[in-house]
Coordinates of C-alpha atoms in Angstrom, one line a residue:
M204 CA 164.0 181.1 123.5
T205 CA 161.0 182.6 125.2
T206 CA 160.7 181.5 128.9
L207 CA 157.2 181.1 130.4
S208 CA 156.4 181.0 134.1
Q209 CA 155.1 177.7 135.7
D210 CA 154.4 176.5 139.2
Q211 CA 157.0 174.3 140.8
H212 CA 156.2 170.7 141.6
P213 CA 158.1 167.9 143.4
V214 CA 160.3 166.1 140.9
S215 CA 160.8 162.4 140.7
A216 CA 163.8 160.7 139.2
R217 CA 162.1 160.1 135.9
T218 CA 160.7 163.6 135.6
M219 CA 164.2 165.1 136.1
V220 CA 164.7 164.7 132.3
P221 CA 162.9 167.6 130.5
L222 CA 160.3 166.8 127.9
V223 CA 160.7 168.7 124.5
V224 CA 157.6 168.6 122.3
D225 CA 157.3 169.3 118.6
L226 CA 154.3 171.2 117.2
D227 CA 153.3 170.4 113.6
G228 CA 151.8 166.9 113.4
T229 CA 152.7 166.2 117.0
L230 CA 151.0 168.4 119.5
L231 CA 148.7 169.7 116.7
K232 CA 147.0 167.4 114.2
V233 CA 147.9 169.9 111.4
D234 CA 151.0 171.7 110.0
T235 CA 150.8 175.4 110.8
L236 CA 152.8 176.3 107.7
H237 CA 150.3 174.6 105.4
E238 CA 147.5 176.2 107.5
Q239 CA 148.9 179.6 106.9
F240 CA 149.5 179.1 103.2
V241 CA 146.0 177.8 102.6
H242 CA 144.3 180.5 104.7
G243 CA 146.3 183.2 102.9
L244 CA 145.6 181.6 99.5
F245 CA 141.8 182.1 100.0
N246 CA 141.9 185.4 101.8
R247 CA 145.0 187.3 100.6
P248 CA 146.0 185.3 97.5
V249 CA 148.3 187.8 95.8
E250 CA 150.4 188.5 99.0
T251 CA 150.5 184.8 99.8
L252 CA 151.8 183.8 96.4
L253 CA 154.3 186.7 96.5
S254 CA 155.6 185.4 99.8
L255 CA 157.0 182.3 97.9
L256 CA 159.7 184.6 96.5
A257 CA 161.2 184.7 100.0
L258 CA 162.2 181.1 99.6
R259 CA 165.3 182.3 97.7
H260 CA 166.5 183.4 101.1
G261 CA 165.7 180.1 102.8
K262 CA 162.7 178.5 104.5
A263 CA 163.1 180.6 107.6
A264 CA 162.6 183.8 105.6
F265 CA 159.6 182.3 103.9
K266 CA 158.0 181.4 107.2
R267 CA 158.7 184.8 108.6
R268 CA 157.2 186.5 105.5
L269 CA 154.1 184.3 105.5
S270 CA 153.5 184.9 109.2
S271 CA 153.5 188.6 108.5
V272 CA 150.8 188.1 105.8
V273 CA 148.6 185.6 107.6
A274 CA 147.4 185.5 111.2
L275 CA 146.2 182.0 112.2
D276 CA 143.3 181.4 114.5
I277 CA 145.4 179.6 117.1
A278 CA 142.4 178.8 119.3
S279 CA 140.7 176.7 116.6
L280 CA 143.6 174.6 115.5
P281 CA 142.9 170.9 116.3
V282 CA 145.1 169.5 119.1
R283 CA 146.1 165.9 119.8
E284 CA 144.2 165.5 123.1
E285 CA 145.9 162.3 124.1
L286 CA 149.3 163.8 123.9
L287 CA 148.2 167.0 125.6
S288 CA 146.8 165.0 128.5
Y289 CA 150.1 163.1 128.8
I290 CA 152.1 166.4 128.7
E291 CA 149.8 168.0 131.4
H292 CA 150.2 164.9 133.6
E293 CA 154.0 165.0 133.3
A294 CA 154.0 168.8 134.0
A295 CA 151.8 168.2 137.1
A296 CA 154.3 165.6 138.3
G297 CA 157.1 168.3 138.1
R298 CA 158.6 167.6 134.8
A299 CA 159.8 170.6 132.7
V300 CA 158.0 170.7 129.4
H301 CA 159.3 172.8 126.4
L302 CA 157.9 173.6 123.0
V303 CA 160.5 173.5 120.2
T304 CA 159.3 173.6 116.6
A305 CA 160.2 174.4 113.1
A306 CA 157.1 176.6 112.9
D307 CA 157.7 180.4 112.9
H308 CA 158.5 181.6 116.4
S309 CA 155.4 183.9 116.3
V310 CA 153.2 180.9 115.7
A311 CA 155.0 178.9 118.4
A312 CA 154.5 181.7 120.9
G313 CA 150.8 181.8 120.1
I314 CA 150.5 178.1 120.8
A315 CA 152.4 178.4 124.1
G316 CA 149.9 181.2 125.0
R317 CA 147.0 178.8 124.4
F318 CA 148.6 176.0 126.4
P319 CA 150.5 177.4 129.4
V320 CA 151.9 174.0 130.3
F321 CA 155.2 174.9 128.5
Q322 CA 158.0 176.4 130.5
S323 CA 159.6 177.8 127.3
V324 CA 159.0 178.0 123.6
Q325 CA 161.3 178.3 120.6
G326 CA 160.5 178.3 116.9
T327 CA 162.2 179.1 113.6
D328 CA 163.6 182.7 113.7
A329 CA 166.3 184.7 111.9
N330 CA 168.9 182.2 113.0
G331 CA 167.5 179.5 110.7
N332 CA 164.9 176.8 110.2
L333 CA 164.7 174.7 113.4
K334 CA 164.2 171.3 111.9
G335 CA 166.1 168.0 111.6
P336 CA 169.8 168.3 112.3
A337 CA 169.5 172.0 113.1
K338 CA 167.0 171.2 115.8
A339 CA 169.1 168.4 117.1
R340 CA 172.2 170.7 117.5
W341 CA 170.1 173.4 119.1
L342 CA 168.6 171.0 121.7
A343 CA 172.0 169.5 122.5
E344 CA 173.3 172.9 123.3
R345 CA 170.1 173.9 125.3
F346 CA 169.8 170.6 127.2
P347 CA 173.4 169.3 127.7
D348 CA 172.2 166.8 130.4
G349 CA 169.7 165.2 128.0
F350 CA 166.0 165.4 127.1
V351 CA 163.1 163.3 126.0
Y352 CA 161.6 164.3 122.6
A353 CA 158.1 164.0 121.2
G354 CA 157.9 164.0 117.4
D355 CA 156.0 162.5 114.5
S356 CA 158.1 161.9 111.4
R357 CA 161.4 160.7 110.0
A358 CA 162.6 164.4 110.0
D359 CA 162.8 164.0 113.8
L360 CA 165.2 161.0 113.6
P361 CA 168.3 163.2 114.1
V362 CA 166.7 164.6 117.2
W363 CA 165.7 161.2 118.6
Q364 CA 169.3 159.9 118.1
D365 CA 170.5 162.5 120.6
A366 CA 167.5 162.1 123.0
R367 CA 167.4 159.9 126.1
A368 CA 164.0 158.6 125.1
A369 CA 161.4 159.1 122.4
I370 CA 157.7 159.9 122.4
I371 CA 156.4 158.9 118.9
V372 CA 153.2 160.3 117.5
S373 CA 152.7 158.0 114.5
E374 CA 151.1 154.6 113.6
S375 CA 154.1 153.8 111.4
A376 CA 155.8 150.6 112.5
A377 CA 158.8 151.5 110.3
L378 CA 159.3 154.8 112.1
R379 CA 159.1 153.2 115.5
G380 CA 161.6 150.5 114.3
A381 CA 164.0 153.2 113.1
V382 CA 163.9 154.9 116.5
R383 CA 164.7 151.7 118.3
T384 CA 167.4 150.8 115.8
A385 CA 169.1 154.2 116.7
G386 CA 169.2 152.9 120.3
T387 CA 166.7 155.3 121.6
P388 CA 164.1 153.8 124.0
V389 CA 160.5 154.6 123.4
E390 CA 158.8 156.2 126.4
H391 CA 155.4 156.4 124.8
A392 CA 153.7 156.0 121.4
F393 CA 150.5 157.6 120.1
D394 CA 148.7 156.7 116.9
K395 CA 147.7 159.4 114.4
W396 CA 145.0 158.4 111.9
P397 CA 145.0 154.6 111.3
R398 CA 142.2 154.7 108.6
R399 CA 143.2 157.6 106.3
A400 CA 141.5 156.0 103.3
A401 CA 138.2 156.3 105.1
F402 CA 138.8 160.0 105.6
W403 CA 139.6 160.5 101.9
T404 CA 136.3 158.8 101.0
K405 CA 134.5 161.2 103.3
A406 CA 136.3 164.2 101.8
I407 CA 135.5 163.5 98.2
R408 CA 131.8 162.8 99.1
P409 CA 131.0 160.1 96.6
Q410 CA 127.4 160.1 97.9
Q411 CA 127.1 163.6 96.2
W412 CA 127.8 162.1 92.8
A413 CA 124.1 161.3 92.5
K414 CA 123.6 165.0 91.8
N415 CA 125.4 164.6 88.6
L416 CA 122.7 162.3 87.2
I417 CA 121.0 165.6 86.3
V418 CA 123.3 165.5 83.2
F419 CA 120.8 162.8 81.9
V420 CA 117.7 164.9 82.4
P421 CA 117.9 166.5 78.9
I422 CA 118.8 163.1 77.5
V423 CA 115.7 161.5 78.9
L424 CA 113.5 164.4 77.7
G425 CA 115.0 164.4 74.2
W426 CA 115.5 160.6 73.9
R427 CA 114.5 160.4 70.3
D428 CA 117.6 162.5 69.3
V429 CA 120.1 160.6 71.3
T430 CA 122.5 158.2 69.6
P431 CA 124.5 155.4 71.2
A432 CA 127.7 157.3 70.6
S433 CA 126.4 160.4 72.2
L434 CA 125.1 158.4 75.2
V435 CA 128.6 157.0 75.7
T436 CA 130.0 160.5 75.6
A437 CA 127.5 161.6 78.2
L438 CA 128.4 158.7 80.5
I439 CA 132.1 159.6 80.2
M440 CA 131.5 163.3 80.8
T441 CA 129.4 162.4 83.9
G442 CA 132.3 160.4 85.2
L443 CA 134.7 163.3 84.7
L444 CA 132.1 165.6 86.3
C445 CA 132.1 163.4 89.4
V446 CA 135.9 163.6 89.7
A447 CA 135.8 167.4 89.1
A448 CA 133.0 167.8 91.7
S449 CA 135.0 165.8 94.3
L450 CA 138.1 167.8 93.7
T451 CA 136.2 171.1 94.1
Y452 CA 134.7 169.8 97.3
L453 CA 138.3 169.5 98.6
V454 CA 138.9 173.1 97.5
N455 CA 135.8 174.3 99.2
D456 CA 136.6 172.4 102.5
M457 CA 140.1 173.9 102.5
A458 CA 138.6 177.4 102.0
D459 CA 136.1 176.8 104.8
L460 CA 138.6 175.6 107.4
A461 CA 138.1 178.4 109.9
A462 CA 134.3 178.4 109.7
D463 CA 134.1 174.6 109.8
R464 CA 136.1 174.4 113.0
K465 CA 133.5 176.7 114.7
H466 CA 130.5 174.7 113.3
W467 CA 128.7 172.1 115.5
S468 CA 129.0 169.4 112.9
K469 CA 131.4 170.5 110.1
R470 CA 134.3 170.6 112.5
R471 CA 134.5 166.8 112.0
R472 CA 135.3 167.2 108.3
P473 CA 138.6 165.6 107.3
F474 CA 140.5 168.9 106.7
A475 CA 139.0 170.8 109.6
S476 CA 139.8 167.9 112.0
G477 CA 143.3 167.4 110.7
A478 CA 142.6 163.9 109.5
I479 CA 143.9 164.7 106.0
P480 CA 146.9 167.0 105.6
L481 CA 146.3 170.2 103.7
R482 CA 149.4 169.6 101.6
D483 CA 147.8 166.4 100.2
G484 CA 144.6 168.3 99.4
L485 CA 146.5 171.0 97.6
L486 CA 148.5 168.4 95.6
A487 CA 145.4 166.4 94.6
T488 CA 143.5 169.5 93.3
A489 CA 146.5 171.1 91.6
V490 CA 147.2 167.9 89.6
G491 CA 143.6 166.5 89.3
L492 CA 141.7 169.5 88.0
P493 CA 143.9 170.2 85.0
V494 CA 143.9 166.6 84.0
V495 CA 140.1 166.4 84.2
C496 CA 139.8 169.6 82.0
I497 CA 142.2 168.3 79.3
L498 CA 140.4 164.9 79.1
A499 CA 137.0 166.6 78.9
L500 CA 138.1 168.9 76.0
L501 CA 139.5 165.9 74.1
I502 CA 136.3 163.8 74.5
S503 CA 133.7 166.6 73.8
P504 CA 135.0 170.2 73.3
L505 CA 131.7 171.9 74.0
A506 CA 130.9 169.8 77.0
G507 CA 134.5 170.2 78.1
I508 CA 134.1 174.0 78.0
F509 CA 131.0 173.7 80.2
L510 CA 132.9 171.5 82.6
I511 CA 135.7 174.1 82.8
C512 CA 133.0 176.7 83.5
Y513 CA 131.6 174.5 86.2
I514 CA 135.1 174.3 87.8
A515 CA 135.7 178.0 87.4
V516 CA 132.3 179.0 89.0
T517 CA 132.9 176.5 91.9
L518 CA 136.4 178.0 92.5
G519 CA 134.8 181.5 92.5
Y520 CA 132.3 180.3 95.0
S521 CA 135.1 179.0 97.2
F522 CA 137.3 182.1 96.9
G523 CA 134.6 184.5 98.0
W524 CA 131.2 184.4 96.3
K525 CA 129.8 182.3 99.1
L526 CA 130.1 185.3 101.3
I527 CA 127.5 187.3 99.3
P528 CA 124.0 186.6 100.6
L529 CA 121.6 185.2 98.0
F530 CA 124.3 185.4 95.3
D531 CA 125.8 182.3 96.9
T532 CA 122.6 180.3 96.4
F533 CA 122.2 181.7 92.9
I534 CA 125.7 180.2 92.2
I535 CA 124.6 176.8 93.5
G536 CA 121.5 177.0 91.1
L537 CA 123.9 177.9 88.3
L538 CA 126.1 174.9 89.0
F539 CA 123.2 172.6 88.7
T540 CA 122.2 174.3 85.4
I541 CA 125.7 173.9 84.0
R542 CA 125.3 170.2 84.7
I543 CA 122.3 170.1 82.4
L544 CA 124.3 172.1 79.8
I545 CA 127.0 169.4 80.0
G546 CA 124.4 166.7 79.2
I547 CA 123.0 168.7 76.3
A548 CA 126.4 169.3 74.8
A549 CA 127.7 165.7 75.4
A550 CA 124.5 164.3 73.7
D551 CA 124.6 166.9 71.0
L552 CA 121.0 168.1 71.8
V553 CA 119.2 171.4 71.2
P554 CA 119.1 173.4 74.4
S555 CA 115.8 174.3 75.9
A556 CA 115.5 177.8 77.4
W557 CA 112.5 176.7 79.6
L558 CA 114.3 173.7 81.0
L559 CA 117.4 175.8 81.9
T560 CA 115.2 178.5 83.5
F561 CA 113.3 175.9 85.5
S562 CA 116.7 174.5 86.7
M563 CA 117.9 177.9 87.9
F564 CA 114.7 178.6 89.9
F565 CA 114.3 175.1 91.3
F566 CA 117.9 174.6 92.5
F567 CA 118.1 178.2 93.7
S568 CA 115.1 177.4 95.9
L569 CA 116.7 174.2 97.2
A570 CA 120.0 176.0 98.0
L571 CA 118.0 178.6 100.0
A572 CA 116.2 175.9 101.9
K573 CA 119.6 174.7 103.1
R574 CA 120.7 178.2 104.1
H575 CA 117.4 178.8 105.8
T576 CA 117.9 175.8 108.0
E577 CA 121.5 176.8 108.8
I578 CA 120.3 180.3 109.8
L579 CA 117.7 178.7 112.2
R580 CA 120.3 176.4 113.7
A581 CA 122.7 179.3 114.1
A582 CA 120.0 181.2 116.0
E583 CA 119.5 178.1 118.2
H584 CA 123.2 178.3 119.1
R585 CA 122.8 182.0 119.9
L586 CA 125.1 183.1 117.1
Q587 CA 124.8 186.5 115.5
K588 CA 125.7 185.3 112.0
L589 CA 126.3 182.2 109.9
E590 CA 130.1 181.4 110.1
G591 CA 131.7 181.4 106.6
R592 CA 128.6 182.9 104.9
G593 CA 127.3 186.4 104.6
Y594 CA 124.0 185.8 106.4
L595 CA 122.8 187.1 109.8
T596 CA 120.5 185.1 112.0
G597 CA 117.8 187.7 111.4
D598 CA 117.8 186.9 107.6
E599 CA 115.4 183.9 108.0
T600 CA 112.5 185.9 106.6
L601 CA 114.6 186.9 103.6
T602 CA 115.6 183.3 102.8
L603 CA 112.0 182.1 103.4
A604 CA 110.4 184.6 101.1
F605 CA 112.9 184.2 98.2
G606 CA 113.0 180.4 98.6
I607 CA 109.3 179.7 98.5
S608 CA 108.8 182.3 95.7
A609 CA 111.5 180.6 93.6
S610 CA 110.1 177.1 94.2
M611 CA 106.6 178.2 93.1
A612 CA 108.1 179.9 90.0
S613 CA 109.8 176.7 89.1
V614 CA 106.4 174.9 89.1
V615 CA 104.9 177.5 86.8
I616 CA 108.0 177.3 84.5
V617 CA 107.8 173.5 84.2
V618 CA 104.1 173.9 83.1
I619 CA 105.1 176.3 80.4
Y620 CA 107.9 174.0 79.4
L621 CA 105.5 171.1 78.9
V622 CA 103.0 173.2 76.9
E623 CA 105.5 175.2 74.7
E624 CA 108.0 172.5 74.0
V625 CA 107.3 168.9 75.1
F626 CA 103.7 168.7 73.9
A627 CA 104.4 170.7 70.7
R628 CA 107.1 168.3 69.6
Q629 CA 104.8 165.3 69.9
I630 CA 107.4 162.8 71.0
Y631 CA 105.1 161.2 73.6
S632 CA 102.1 159.1 72.6
T633 CA 100.1 160.0 75.7
P634 CA 101.5 163.3 76.9
A635 CA 98.7 163.9 79.4
W636 CA 100.6 161.7 81.9
L637 CA 103.3 164.3 82.0
W638 CA 101.0 166.6 84.1
V639 CA 102.1 164.4 87.0
A640 CA 105.5 166.1 86.9
P641 CA 104.5 169.7 88.0
V642 CA 102.2 168.3 90.7
A643 CA 105.1 166.1 92.1
I644 CA 107.5 169.0 91.9
F645 CA 105.0 171.2 93.8
L646 CA 104.5 168.6 96.5
F647 CA 108.3 168.0 96.8
C648 CA 108.9 171.8 97.2
C649 CA 106.2 172.0 99.9
R650 CA 107.9 169.1 101.8
I651 CA 111.4 170.6 101.5
W652 CA 110.3 174.0 102.8
T653 CA 108.2 172.6 105.6
L654 CA 111.1 170.6 106.9
S655 CA 113.5 173.5 106.4
H656 CA 111.4 176.0 108.2
R657 CA 111.1 173.5 111.1
G658 CA 115.0 173.3 111.2
R659 CA 115.0 169.7 110.2
M660 CA 116.7 170.1 106.8
T661 CA 120.2 169.4 108.2
D662 CA 121.6 168.1 104.9
D663 CA 121.8 169.2 101.3
P664 CA 118.2 169.0 100.0
V665 CA 119.2 167.0 97.0
A666 CA 121.1 164.5 99.1
F667 CA 118.1 164.5 101.5
A668 CA 115.8 163.7 98.6
L669 CA 117.9 160.7 97.6
R670 CA 117.2 159.2 101.1
D671 CA 113.8 160.5 101.9
R672 CA 111.0 157.9 101.3
V673 CA 108.4 160.5 100.4
S674 CA 110.8 162.3 97.9
L675 CA 111.8 159.0 96.4
G676 CA 108.2 158.0 96.1
L677 CA 107.4 161.2 94.2
G678 CA 110.4 160.5 91.9
V679 CA 109.1 157.0 91.1
V680 CA 105.6 158.4 90.4
V681 CA 107.2 160.9 87.9
A682 CA 109.3 158.1 86.3
L683 CA 106.1 156.0 85.9
A684 CA 104.2 158.9 84.4
I685 CA 107.0 159.4 81.8
L686 CA 106.9 155.7 80.9
L687 CA 103.2 155.8 80.5
A688 CA 103.4 158.9 78.4
L689 CA 105.9 157.1 76.1

């Protein structure tokens, strides 16, 4: 055990009993082992996966090996403020407070350095994994006159059975009942996250599913060649795409943990805040993504291949491509274009080179608009760079130049698309109405870039357009023009 210095305070009768605090899920809202594994998976994947081989020597060896591969950003880990305040109050009253955890000792020591309230700290070391019965035995030897223990799960029941009193960090009535059944009085209880379903809804971002309606753009434009069966296939593929997109959002949020926790708004995301355990996110993606891919291949092989490409590109983005300036926004444009390819394949339509080119330029521009705003906001917060991305705060002229150029190019391309393909096919009775489309796209791009340059584009431009009255109005005008053209 590492002993830390602490001022002496007058001790009351109650505070004579030392307080022992667990770390993972108790003092911290997260599990440091999962944090280390996920951080290593996205930054040093080969070494992190190889560290699993150490499990053959036991969990303690695995934790030690993983700690040698991954260095956690201790200062950014979310703490349970209510419990910390309670601990600090007890320490100020003269109570001895100790940190004893199953986390690797190096991690525990780092936490104790962040919170000097602890008189001593002990974590898992070469002597074994300090959890459950092993922790109970260790504490009984270390504190023969008794202790109060703060924990969060059923794994702590053997410790609570030997404790004089329990501090429970959980909303589970069953856990609290089990502690009382063991004959251990409850000194204090803290809730964790009483509405976890709401956090899952936030994490999978169902509001972003509207982006997947882009699948139907080629279907609307090529409506004469669409059959009822192909339309049903497109609907099913859109549903699978929504599931895949939500799962890849989970992956991206896990990859962005460190950067999100330093961000003025993203730090409240479910994984960054600790509202959803990383273990659950890993399990959901590891099971869900293969199932989605298999179903897509069975329903429409070609569309399924495009969906797999979408997932692969998204994972590449999460694993490092997002750190490459401009290439990251190119990838976002590519992901939107793959959505269009999924619609073409699902409806068995002939692909349009002009439509796909327009998509690349248009969505590349929108992605740059978001980056441009983020760079401006970072500069407002006196940051030198954009956390989690490869941009410096001086890159605003770069994003502005490329973004506006790409948006104007998209307008020219849609004009060429109308002249070369749509009008030539003669599928509209009054095609002149379609000239409304490039005008509306031009006005939309002007609005997006005006707001972005003023630092007001705080959301994804596509998501913004779905709520913005002016953008929705332009969309309605284009839809009416298409109907009139038909």
